[in-house]
XYZ file of C-alpha atoms in Angstrom:
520
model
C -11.383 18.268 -19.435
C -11.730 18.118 -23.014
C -10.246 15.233 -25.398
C -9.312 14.358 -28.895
C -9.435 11.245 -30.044
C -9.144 10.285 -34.390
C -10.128 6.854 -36.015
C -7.588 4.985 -37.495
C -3.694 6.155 -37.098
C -3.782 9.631 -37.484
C -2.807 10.605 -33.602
C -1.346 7.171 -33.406
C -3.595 5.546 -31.463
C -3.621 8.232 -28.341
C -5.960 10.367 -27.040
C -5.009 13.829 -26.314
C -5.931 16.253 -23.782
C -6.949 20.099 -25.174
C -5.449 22.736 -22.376
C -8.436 25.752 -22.309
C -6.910 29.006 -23.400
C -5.305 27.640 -26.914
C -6.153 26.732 -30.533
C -5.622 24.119 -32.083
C -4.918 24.100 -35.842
C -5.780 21.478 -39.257
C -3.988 22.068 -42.351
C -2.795 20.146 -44.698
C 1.010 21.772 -43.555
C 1.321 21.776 -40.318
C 2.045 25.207 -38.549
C 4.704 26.313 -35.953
C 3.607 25.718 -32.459
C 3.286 28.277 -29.963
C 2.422 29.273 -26.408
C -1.013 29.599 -27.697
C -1.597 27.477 -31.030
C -0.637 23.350 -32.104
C -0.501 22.245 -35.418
C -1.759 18.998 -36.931
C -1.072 18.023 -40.319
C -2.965 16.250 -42.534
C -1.444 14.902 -45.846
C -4.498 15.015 -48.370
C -5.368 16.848 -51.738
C -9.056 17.129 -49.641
C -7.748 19.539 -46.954
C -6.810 23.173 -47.147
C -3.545 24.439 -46.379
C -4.881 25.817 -43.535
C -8.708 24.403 -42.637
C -10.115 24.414 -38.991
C -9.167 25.611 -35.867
C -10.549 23.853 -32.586
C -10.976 26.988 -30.012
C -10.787 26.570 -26.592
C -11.805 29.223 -23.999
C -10.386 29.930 -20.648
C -11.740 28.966 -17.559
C -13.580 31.640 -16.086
C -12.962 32.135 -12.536
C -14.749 30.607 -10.211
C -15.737 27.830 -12.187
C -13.738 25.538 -10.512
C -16.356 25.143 -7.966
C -19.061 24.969 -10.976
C -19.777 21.672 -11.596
C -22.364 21.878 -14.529
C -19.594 24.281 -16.036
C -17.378 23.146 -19.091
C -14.773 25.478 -20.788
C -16.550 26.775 -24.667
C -15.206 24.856 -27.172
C -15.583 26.204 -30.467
C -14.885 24.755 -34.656
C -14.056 27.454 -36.878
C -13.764 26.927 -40.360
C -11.132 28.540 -42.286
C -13.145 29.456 -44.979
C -12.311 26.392 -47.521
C -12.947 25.447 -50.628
C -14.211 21.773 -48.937
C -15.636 23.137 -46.064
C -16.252 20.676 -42.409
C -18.669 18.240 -41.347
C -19.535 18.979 -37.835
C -22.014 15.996 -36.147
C -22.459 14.380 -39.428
C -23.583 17.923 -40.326
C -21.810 20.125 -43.331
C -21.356 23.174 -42.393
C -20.573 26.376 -44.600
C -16.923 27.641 -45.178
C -15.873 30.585 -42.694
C -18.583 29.165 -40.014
C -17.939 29.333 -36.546
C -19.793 26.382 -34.569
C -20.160 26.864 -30.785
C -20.117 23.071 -29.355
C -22.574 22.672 -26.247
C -22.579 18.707 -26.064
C -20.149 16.635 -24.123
C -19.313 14.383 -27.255
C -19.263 15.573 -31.113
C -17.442 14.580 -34.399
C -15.875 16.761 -37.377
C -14.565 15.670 -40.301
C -12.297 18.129 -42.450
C -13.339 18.138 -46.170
C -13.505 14.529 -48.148
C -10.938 12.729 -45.998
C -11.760 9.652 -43.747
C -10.388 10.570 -40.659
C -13.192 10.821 -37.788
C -12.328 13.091 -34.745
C -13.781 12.344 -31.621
C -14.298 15.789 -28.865
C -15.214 14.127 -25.815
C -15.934 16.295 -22.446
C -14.174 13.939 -19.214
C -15.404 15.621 -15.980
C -12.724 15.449 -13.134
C -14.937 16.552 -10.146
C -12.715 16.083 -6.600
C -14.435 15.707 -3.892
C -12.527 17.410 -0.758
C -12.578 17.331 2.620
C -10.403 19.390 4.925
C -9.808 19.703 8.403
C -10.969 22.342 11.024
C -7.056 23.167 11.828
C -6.957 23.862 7.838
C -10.080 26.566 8.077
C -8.575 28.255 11.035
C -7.151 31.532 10.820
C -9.237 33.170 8.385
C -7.605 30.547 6.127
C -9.639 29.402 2.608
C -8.428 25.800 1.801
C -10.787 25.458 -0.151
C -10.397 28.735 -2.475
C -6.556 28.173 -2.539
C -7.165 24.648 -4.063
C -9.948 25.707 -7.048
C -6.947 28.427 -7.982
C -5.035 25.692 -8.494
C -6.544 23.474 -10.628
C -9.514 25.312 -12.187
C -7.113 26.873 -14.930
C -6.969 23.051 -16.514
C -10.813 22.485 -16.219
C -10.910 20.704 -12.839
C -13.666 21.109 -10.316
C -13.548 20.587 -6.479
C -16.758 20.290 -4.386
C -16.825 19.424 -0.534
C -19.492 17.212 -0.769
C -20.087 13.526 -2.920
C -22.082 13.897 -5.456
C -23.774 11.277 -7.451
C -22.814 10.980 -11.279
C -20.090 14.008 -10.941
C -17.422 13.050 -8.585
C -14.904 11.427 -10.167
C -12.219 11.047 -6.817
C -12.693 11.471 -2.990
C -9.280 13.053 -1.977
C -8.736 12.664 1.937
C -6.073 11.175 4.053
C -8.258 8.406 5.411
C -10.054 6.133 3.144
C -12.087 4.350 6.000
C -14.780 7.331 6.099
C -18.461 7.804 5.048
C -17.092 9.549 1.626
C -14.945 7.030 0.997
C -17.204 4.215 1.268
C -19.562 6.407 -1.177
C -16.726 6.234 -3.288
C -16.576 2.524 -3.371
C -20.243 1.937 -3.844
C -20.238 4.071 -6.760
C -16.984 2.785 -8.183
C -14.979 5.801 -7.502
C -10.969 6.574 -6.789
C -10.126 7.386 -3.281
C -6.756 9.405 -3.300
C -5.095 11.546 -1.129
C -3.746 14.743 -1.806
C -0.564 13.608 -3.371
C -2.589 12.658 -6.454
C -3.436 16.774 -6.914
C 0.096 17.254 -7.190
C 0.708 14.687 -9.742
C -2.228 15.626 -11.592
C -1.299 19.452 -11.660
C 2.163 17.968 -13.078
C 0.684 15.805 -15.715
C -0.988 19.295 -17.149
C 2.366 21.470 -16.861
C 4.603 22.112 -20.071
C 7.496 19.739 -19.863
C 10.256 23.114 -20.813
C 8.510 26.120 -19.449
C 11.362 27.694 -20.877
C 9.869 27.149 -24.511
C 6.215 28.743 -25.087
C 5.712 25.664 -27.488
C 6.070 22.521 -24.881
C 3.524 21.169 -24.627
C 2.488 19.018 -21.014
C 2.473 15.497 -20.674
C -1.038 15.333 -21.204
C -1.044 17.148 -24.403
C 1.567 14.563 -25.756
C -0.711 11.456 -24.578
C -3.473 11.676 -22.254
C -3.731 7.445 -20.740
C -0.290 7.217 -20.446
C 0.720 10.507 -18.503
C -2.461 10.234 -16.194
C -1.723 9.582 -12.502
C -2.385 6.460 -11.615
C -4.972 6.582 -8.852
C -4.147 3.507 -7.337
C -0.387 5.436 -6.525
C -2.260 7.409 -4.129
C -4.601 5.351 -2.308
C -4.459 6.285 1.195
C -2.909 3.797 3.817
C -4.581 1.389 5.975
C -6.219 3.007 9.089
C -8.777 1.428 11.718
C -10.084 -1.225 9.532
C -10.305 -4.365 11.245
C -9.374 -6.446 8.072
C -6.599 -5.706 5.804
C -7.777 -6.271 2.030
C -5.375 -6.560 -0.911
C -4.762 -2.782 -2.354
C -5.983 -4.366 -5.251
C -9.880 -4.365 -4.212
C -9.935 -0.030 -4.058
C -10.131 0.056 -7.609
C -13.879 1.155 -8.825
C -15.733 -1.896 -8.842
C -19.178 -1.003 -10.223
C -20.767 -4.318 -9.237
C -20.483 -3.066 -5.401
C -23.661 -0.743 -6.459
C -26.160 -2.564 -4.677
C -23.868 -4.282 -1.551
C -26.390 -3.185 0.709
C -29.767 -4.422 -0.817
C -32.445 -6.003 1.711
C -30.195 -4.914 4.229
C -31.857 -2.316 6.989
C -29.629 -0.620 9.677
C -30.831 0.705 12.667
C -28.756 3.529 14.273
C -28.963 4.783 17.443
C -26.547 7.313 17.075
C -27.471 10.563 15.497
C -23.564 11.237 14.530
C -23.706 7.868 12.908
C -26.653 7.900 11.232
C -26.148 11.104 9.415
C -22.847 10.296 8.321
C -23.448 6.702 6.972
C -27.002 6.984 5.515
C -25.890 8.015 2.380
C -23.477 5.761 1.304
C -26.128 3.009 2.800
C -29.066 4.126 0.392
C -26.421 4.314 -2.215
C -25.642 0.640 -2.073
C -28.859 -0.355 -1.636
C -30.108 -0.793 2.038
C -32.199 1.400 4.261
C -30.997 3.484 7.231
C -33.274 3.689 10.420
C -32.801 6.073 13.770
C -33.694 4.660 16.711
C -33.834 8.031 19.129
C -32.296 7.256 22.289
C -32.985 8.970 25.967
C -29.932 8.558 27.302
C -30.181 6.232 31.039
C -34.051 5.789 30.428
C -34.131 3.995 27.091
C -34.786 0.189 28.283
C -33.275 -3.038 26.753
C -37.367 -3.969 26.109
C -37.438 -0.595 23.891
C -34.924 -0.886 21.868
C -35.356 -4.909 21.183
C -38.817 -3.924 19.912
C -37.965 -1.055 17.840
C -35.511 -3.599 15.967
C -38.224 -5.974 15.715
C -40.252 -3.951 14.406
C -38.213 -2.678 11.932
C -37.682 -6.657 11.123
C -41.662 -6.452 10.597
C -41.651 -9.671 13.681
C -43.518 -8.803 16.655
C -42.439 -9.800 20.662
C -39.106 -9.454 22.309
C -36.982 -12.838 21.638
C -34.720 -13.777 18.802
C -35.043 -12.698 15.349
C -37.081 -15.236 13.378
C -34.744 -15.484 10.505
C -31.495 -16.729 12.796
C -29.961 -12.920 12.217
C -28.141 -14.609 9.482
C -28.818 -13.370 5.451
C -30.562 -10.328 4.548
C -32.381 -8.333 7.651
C -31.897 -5.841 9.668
C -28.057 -4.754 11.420
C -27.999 -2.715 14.449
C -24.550 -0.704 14.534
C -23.154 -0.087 17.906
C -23.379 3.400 19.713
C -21.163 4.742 22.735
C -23.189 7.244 24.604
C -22.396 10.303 25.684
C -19.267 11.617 28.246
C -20.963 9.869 31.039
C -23.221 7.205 29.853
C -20.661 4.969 28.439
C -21.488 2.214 31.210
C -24.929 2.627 30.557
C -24.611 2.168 26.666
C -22.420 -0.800 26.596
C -24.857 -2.665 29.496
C -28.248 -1.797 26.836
C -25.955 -2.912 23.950
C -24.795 -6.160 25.535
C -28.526 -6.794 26.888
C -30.024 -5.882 23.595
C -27.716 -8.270 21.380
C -28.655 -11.100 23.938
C -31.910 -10.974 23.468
C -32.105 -10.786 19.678
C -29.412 -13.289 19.618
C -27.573 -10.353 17.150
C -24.095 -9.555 17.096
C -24.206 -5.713 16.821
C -21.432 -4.622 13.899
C -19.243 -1.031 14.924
C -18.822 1.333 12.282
C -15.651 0.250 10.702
C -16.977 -2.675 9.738
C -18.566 -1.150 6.497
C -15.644 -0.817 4.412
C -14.455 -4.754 4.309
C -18.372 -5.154 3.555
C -18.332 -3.312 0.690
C -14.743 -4.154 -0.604
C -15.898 -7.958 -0.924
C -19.329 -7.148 -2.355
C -20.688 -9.171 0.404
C -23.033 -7.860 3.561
C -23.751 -10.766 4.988
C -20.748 -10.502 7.113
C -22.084 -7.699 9.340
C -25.185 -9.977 9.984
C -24.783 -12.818 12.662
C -25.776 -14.104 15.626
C -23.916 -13.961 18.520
C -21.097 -16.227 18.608
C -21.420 -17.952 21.546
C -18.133 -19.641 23.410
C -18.293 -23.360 24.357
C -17.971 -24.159 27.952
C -15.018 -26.741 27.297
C -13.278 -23.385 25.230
C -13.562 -21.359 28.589
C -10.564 -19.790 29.001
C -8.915 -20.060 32.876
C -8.783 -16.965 35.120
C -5.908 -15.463 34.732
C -6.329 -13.308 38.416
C -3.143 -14.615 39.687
C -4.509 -14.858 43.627
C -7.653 -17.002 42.367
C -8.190 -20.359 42.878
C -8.263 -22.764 39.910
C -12.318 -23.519 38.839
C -12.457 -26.830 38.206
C -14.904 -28.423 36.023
C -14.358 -32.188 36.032
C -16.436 -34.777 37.670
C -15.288 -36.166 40.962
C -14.809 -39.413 39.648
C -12.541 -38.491 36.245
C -8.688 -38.164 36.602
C -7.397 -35.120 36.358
C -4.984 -34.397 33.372
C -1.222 -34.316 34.524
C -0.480 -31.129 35.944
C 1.544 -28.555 34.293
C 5.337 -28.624 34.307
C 6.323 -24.978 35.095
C 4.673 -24.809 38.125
C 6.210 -27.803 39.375
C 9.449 -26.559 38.456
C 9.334 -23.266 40.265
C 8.192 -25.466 43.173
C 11.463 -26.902 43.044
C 13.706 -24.161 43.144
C 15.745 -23.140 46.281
C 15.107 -21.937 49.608
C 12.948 -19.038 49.526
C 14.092 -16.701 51.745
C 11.110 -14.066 52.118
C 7.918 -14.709 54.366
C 4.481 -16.232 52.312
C 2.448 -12.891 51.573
C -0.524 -14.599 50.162
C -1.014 -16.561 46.662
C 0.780 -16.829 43.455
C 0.261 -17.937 39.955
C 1.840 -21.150 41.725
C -1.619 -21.521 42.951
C -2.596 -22.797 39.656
C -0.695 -25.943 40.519
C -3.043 -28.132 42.743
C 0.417 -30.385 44.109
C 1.313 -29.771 46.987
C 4.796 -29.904 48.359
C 5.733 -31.720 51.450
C 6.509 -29.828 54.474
C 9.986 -30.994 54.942
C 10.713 -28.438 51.373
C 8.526 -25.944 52.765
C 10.645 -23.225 55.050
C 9.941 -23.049 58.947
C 8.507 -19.674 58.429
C 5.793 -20.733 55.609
C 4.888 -23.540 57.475
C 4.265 -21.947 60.717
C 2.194 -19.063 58.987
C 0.124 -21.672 56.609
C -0.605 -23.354 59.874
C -1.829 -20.222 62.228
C -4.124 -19.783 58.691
C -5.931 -22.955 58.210
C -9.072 -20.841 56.371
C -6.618 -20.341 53.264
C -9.058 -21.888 50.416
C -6.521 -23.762 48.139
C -5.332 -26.137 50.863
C -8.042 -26.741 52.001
C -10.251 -27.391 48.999
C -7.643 -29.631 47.735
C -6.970 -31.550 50.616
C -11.428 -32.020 50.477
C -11.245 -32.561 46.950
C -12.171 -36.854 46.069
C -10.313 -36.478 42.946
C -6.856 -35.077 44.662
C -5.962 -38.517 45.718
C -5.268 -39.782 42.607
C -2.725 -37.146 41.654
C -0.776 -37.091 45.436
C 0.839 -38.956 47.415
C -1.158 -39.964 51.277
C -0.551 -37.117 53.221
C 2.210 -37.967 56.016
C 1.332 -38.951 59.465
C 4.469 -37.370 60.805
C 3.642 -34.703 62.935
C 5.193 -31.118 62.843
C 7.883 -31.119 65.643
C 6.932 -28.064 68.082
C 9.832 -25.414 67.462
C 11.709 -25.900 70.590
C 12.061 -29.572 69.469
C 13.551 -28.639 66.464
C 17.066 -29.376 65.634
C 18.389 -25.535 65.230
C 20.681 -25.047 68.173
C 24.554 -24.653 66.772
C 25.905 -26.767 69.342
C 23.644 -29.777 68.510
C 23.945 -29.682 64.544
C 27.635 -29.479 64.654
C 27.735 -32.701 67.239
C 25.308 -34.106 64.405
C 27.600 -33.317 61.784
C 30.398 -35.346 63.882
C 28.629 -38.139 64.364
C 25.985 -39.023 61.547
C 25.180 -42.601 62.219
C 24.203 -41.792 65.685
C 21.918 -39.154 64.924
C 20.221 -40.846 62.129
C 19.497 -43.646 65.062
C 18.442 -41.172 67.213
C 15.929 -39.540 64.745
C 14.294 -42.611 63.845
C 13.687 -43.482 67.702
C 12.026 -40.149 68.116
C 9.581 -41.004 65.106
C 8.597 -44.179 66.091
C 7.935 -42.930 69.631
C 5.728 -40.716 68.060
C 3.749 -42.572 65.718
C 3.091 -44.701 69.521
C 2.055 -41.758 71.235
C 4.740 -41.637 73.839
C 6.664 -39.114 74.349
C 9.797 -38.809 72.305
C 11.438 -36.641 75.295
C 11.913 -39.989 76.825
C 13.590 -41.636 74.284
C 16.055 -39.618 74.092
């Protein structure tokens, strides 16, 4: 797209953007505007009434897709009596001069005023879907016929020095992140549709209007950052902020190496690797053969160490990153066992592929490269299998710590009126109630069951003693000594002194060893 600029206050400051297809005329009166031709007026005895015309060509089709192309921009003199200075060059009156740089200068006549032609390239960079190509459908050719009229170029791939935006609905891709590196917008599609705005005649019903960029370039141009796609599998959310070109993110990736073992992978992220910097390895895979001892060399290797342990330098600073692969349909057991393996043996923690982005958004690599983080033994977290048994981990001769309330509590709630069908998350309490709260029907089955693990580890355990009370001698009354018969519990109920008597004969026969039939 091509510009005007002027020294000193002649456009007021602005820049101004030249639509292809019209002329634009000097004079020292300024001329009527229309569809085709805008007037500037210059106030000075040392310009012609009417004294150069800026020409600018149509876009030929197909161009849009050109990307060395610019619309012909041409300086024709209108024969005056002080003639132009074109590139610090005079040239003669009635001269035509084709322009074939993307910056020049003119001057018209004796007058101070410097004007500045300046080619901006606006090369998108678009990616579209497979739904989008279906149907004998041209995405791609329906998108150049919209914007290659205003000297805008689309391309499907990222190329270096020319694009200018990556449009795409994800930003968290292997063209955005060249984007990034090389301090480019990513934008979505929305920003096409502002930009095709921004080049439209405010009135289209006067041929005259002119479009918002005509009027001032910097202030009617979308603002990129409007149209920055949303946050997608990132792992960190930055600050929208840090997806502005940063060109100090150029060389993120230098004395890095990555070692892929993913074709897929590979292919897609070598490019915006070697742009920042680093170097991209493959490490070809044969899928359920490849052994840990392979692929721990090749990365050594690559690391110039020799063996099969850790990596010399700690895996921390500059070195080599391995990125995580999944395997095929069926080998997805196979590839997380050699990753796992592999990581533990190089002491590496291997990055996935969506780590990139936050790299390069803080200028900083070093977080993909560390060793593996390794969990203390005291930080183990507890099973949380509900029908295991509590692992404990204290000496035999340290107090326990105070056992958790809830547990206790739901303990403590009523009678439970369903049979015991194995264990709960209450086994994670190692108290033990006594059997008087524990229903006739629990009891009798925990007793037919004496391999159940919990009560009987406990009940072994040295330390358990100093959390529960002695275990009682009483003895569990056979069931046809039990006081359930109607007739006897409703005598009981008339006459509660005498049975308490009564009960405390029978247990003191029994911690005797008689009989406590014959007491009674």
């Amino acid at each position: 797209m091509w510009t005007l600029e002027c020294d000193g206050s002649f456009l007021g400051g602005k820049r101004l953007w030249l639509k292809p297809g019209k002329k634009y005329l000097f004079g020292r009166h300024k001329t009527e505007p229309s569809k085709t031709t805008t007037g500037f007026a210059i106030d000075s005895k040392n310009v012609s009434r009417k004294h150069l015309v800026i020409d600018l060509s149509s876009v030929k089709p197909g161009d849009g897709s050109s990307v060395h192309s610019r619309s012909q921009i041409k300086l024709i003199d209108q024969e005056t009596k002080f003639s132009s200075v074109v590139d610090d060059q005079r040239v003669e009156s009635g001269s035509t001069t084709i322009l074939s740089k993307e910056y020049h200068t003119f001057k018209l006549g004796k007058t101070e005023h410097v004007f500045h032609l300046k080619w901006r390239p606006v090369l998108l960079c678009v990616s579209f879907s497979s739904k989008d190509s279906k149907a004998g459908k041209d995405p791609f050719g329906a998108l150049r016929n919209r914007v290659e009229d205003v000297d805008i170029k689309i391309a499907p791939n990222f190329i270096i020095d020319k694009t200018t935006h990556v449009v795409q609905a994800k930003r968290n891709t292997a063209k955005g992140l060249q984007a990034l590196i090389n301090a480019k917008h990513i934008v979505t599609d929305s920003f096409i549709d502002a930009l095709i705005y921004a080049t439209t005649p405010t009135d289209l019903d006067h041929d005259e209007s002119l479009s918002p960029l005509e009027l001032d370039f910097d202030k009617n141009w979308p603002d990129e950052m409007q149209h920055v796609p949303s946050k997608g599998n990132e792992p960190t959310e930055r600050p929208m902020d840090l997806f502005a070109p940063n060109p100090e993110r150029a060389n993120v990736f230098e004395g890095y190496t990555f070692v892929f073992c993913d074709k897929g992978q590979f292919d897609q992220l070598q490019p915006p690797i070697t742009h920042g910097g680093g170097k991209a390895f493959l490490f070809k895979l044969n899928a359920k053969q490849t052994t840990t001892q392979e692929l721990v060399g090749y990365v050594k290797n690559v690391a110039g160490e020799k063996g099969l342990g850790e990596l010399e330098d700690g895996s921390e600073g500059k070195g080599v990153v391995v990125v995580k692969f999944r395997g095929g349909k069926d080998e997805f057991e196979w590839a997380a066992q050699l990753v796992q393996q592999a990581s533990l043996a190089l002491d590496l923690r291997f990055i996935e592929q969506n780590e990139f982005m936050d790299a390069i958004l803080i200028n900083d690599a070093s977080v993909l490269r560390r060793p593996l983080e390794m969990m203390d033994e005291d930080d183990e977290p507890e099973s949380t299998n509900p029908g295991a048994a509590p692992k404990s981990t204290m000496p035999a001769n340290r107090d326990p710590e105070p056992e958790p309330a809830p547990p206790v509590q739901r303990r403590q709630r009523g009678p439970i009126k369903s049979r015991f069908k194995g264990f709960s998350d209450d086994e994670d309490d190692d108290s033990k109630p006594s059997l008087s709260s524990i229903p006739q029907e629990a009891a009798t089955s925990s007793r037919t069951q004496p391999s159940q693990g919990p009560t009987t580890n406990t009940q072994n355990d040295p330390s358990s003693n100093n959390t529960q009370a002695p275990p009682s001698t009483r003895k569990r009354p056979r069931p046809e000594d039990d006081f359930n018969d109607d007739n006897e519990d409703f005598v009981d109920s008339l006459l509660p002194a005498a049975t308490a008597m009564k009960r405390r004969r029978i247990e003191e026969a029994r911690l005797r060893g008689e009989d406590p039939a014959s007491t009674s």
